[in-house]
Tab-separated table of C-alpha atoms in Angstrom:
chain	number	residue	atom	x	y	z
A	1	UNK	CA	10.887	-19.748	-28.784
A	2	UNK	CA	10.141	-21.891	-26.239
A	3	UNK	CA	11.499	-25.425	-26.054
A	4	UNK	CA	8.190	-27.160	-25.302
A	5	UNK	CA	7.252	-25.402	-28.626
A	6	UNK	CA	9.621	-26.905	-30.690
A	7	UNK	CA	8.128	-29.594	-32.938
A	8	UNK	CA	9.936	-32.883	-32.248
A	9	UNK	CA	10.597	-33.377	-35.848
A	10	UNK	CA	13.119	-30.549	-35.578
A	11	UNK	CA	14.519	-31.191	-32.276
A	12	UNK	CA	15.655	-34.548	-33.712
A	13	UNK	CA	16.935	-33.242	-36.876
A	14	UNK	CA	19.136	-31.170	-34.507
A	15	UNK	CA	20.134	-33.339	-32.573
A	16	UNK	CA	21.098	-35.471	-35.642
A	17	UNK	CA	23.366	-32.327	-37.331
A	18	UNK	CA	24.843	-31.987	-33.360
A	19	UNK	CA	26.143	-35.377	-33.746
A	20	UNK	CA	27.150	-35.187	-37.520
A	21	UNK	CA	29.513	-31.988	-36.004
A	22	UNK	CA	30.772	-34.066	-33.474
A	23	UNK	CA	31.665	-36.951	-35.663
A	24	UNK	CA	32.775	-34.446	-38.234
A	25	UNK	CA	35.357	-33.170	-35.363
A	26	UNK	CA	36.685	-36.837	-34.380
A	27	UNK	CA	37.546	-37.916	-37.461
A	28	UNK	CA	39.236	-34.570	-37.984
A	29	UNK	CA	41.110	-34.771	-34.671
A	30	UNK	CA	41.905	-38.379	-35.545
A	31	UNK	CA	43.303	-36.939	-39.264
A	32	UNK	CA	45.265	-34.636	-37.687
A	33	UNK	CA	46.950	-36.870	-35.104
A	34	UNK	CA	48.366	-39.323	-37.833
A	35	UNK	CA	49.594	-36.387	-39.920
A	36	UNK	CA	48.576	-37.897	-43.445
A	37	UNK	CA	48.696	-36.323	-46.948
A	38	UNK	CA	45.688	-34.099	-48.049
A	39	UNK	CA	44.819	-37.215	-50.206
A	40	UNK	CA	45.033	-40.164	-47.277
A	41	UNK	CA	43.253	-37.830	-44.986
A	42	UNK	CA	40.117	-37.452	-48.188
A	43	UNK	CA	40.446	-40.988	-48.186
A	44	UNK	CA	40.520	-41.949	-44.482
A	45	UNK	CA	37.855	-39.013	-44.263
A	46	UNK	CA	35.753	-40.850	-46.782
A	47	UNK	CA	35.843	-44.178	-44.740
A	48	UNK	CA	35.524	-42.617	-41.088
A	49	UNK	CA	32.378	-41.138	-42.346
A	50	UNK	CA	30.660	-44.042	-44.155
A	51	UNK	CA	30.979	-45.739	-40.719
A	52	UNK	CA	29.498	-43.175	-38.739
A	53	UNK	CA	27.237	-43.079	-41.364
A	54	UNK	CA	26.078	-47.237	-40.649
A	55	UNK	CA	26.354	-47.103	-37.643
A	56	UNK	CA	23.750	-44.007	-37.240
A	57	UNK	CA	21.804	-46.130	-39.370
A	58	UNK	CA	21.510	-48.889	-36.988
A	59	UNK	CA	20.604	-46.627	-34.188
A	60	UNK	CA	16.564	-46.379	-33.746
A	61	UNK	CA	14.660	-43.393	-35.360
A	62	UNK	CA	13.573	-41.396	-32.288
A	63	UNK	CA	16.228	-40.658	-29.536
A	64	UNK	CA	15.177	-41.340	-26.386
A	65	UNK	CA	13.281	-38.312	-24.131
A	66	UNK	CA	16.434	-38.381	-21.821
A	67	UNK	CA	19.207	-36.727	-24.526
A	68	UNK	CA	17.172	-33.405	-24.426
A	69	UNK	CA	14.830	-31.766	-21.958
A	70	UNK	CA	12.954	-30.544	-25.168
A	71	UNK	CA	12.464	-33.761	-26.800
A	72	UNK	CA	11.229	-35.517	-23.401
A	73	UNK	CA	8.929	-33.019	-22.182
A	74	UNK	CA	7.554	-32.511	-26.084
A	75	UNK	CA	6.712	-35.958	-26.199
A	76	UNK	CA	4.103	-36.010	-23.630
């Protein structure tokens, strides 16, 4: 499929998984670099992801056109 065919509702619920990964792999690298017990790393895990979680909240609704060349061009 082409990516000027992509409805923008999905490109930004992809983009929104592609930065739950990448959060998902920070706090994992950060987990792994203090070297904690399986239950302060759940816990840490827990907390890490509740404030990814706000502050993704915070950010607006609609990324702007400039993060994808699908989500700019579909927007026009």
């Amino acid at each position: 499929m082409h990516p000027d065919m992509i409805p923008n509702y999905l490109t930004d619920r992809i983009l929104n998984l592609a930065a739950k990964c990448l959060d998902m792999q920070e706090i994992n690298k950060k987990i792994e670099q203090e070297g904690r017990t399986k239950e302060q790393s759940m816990r840490m895990k827990a907390k890490l992801m509740n404030q990814q979680h706000q502050r993704r909240a915070q950010m607006p609704a609609k990324p702007s056109g400039d993060q994808s060349p699908s989500s700019a061009s579909a927007d026009k």
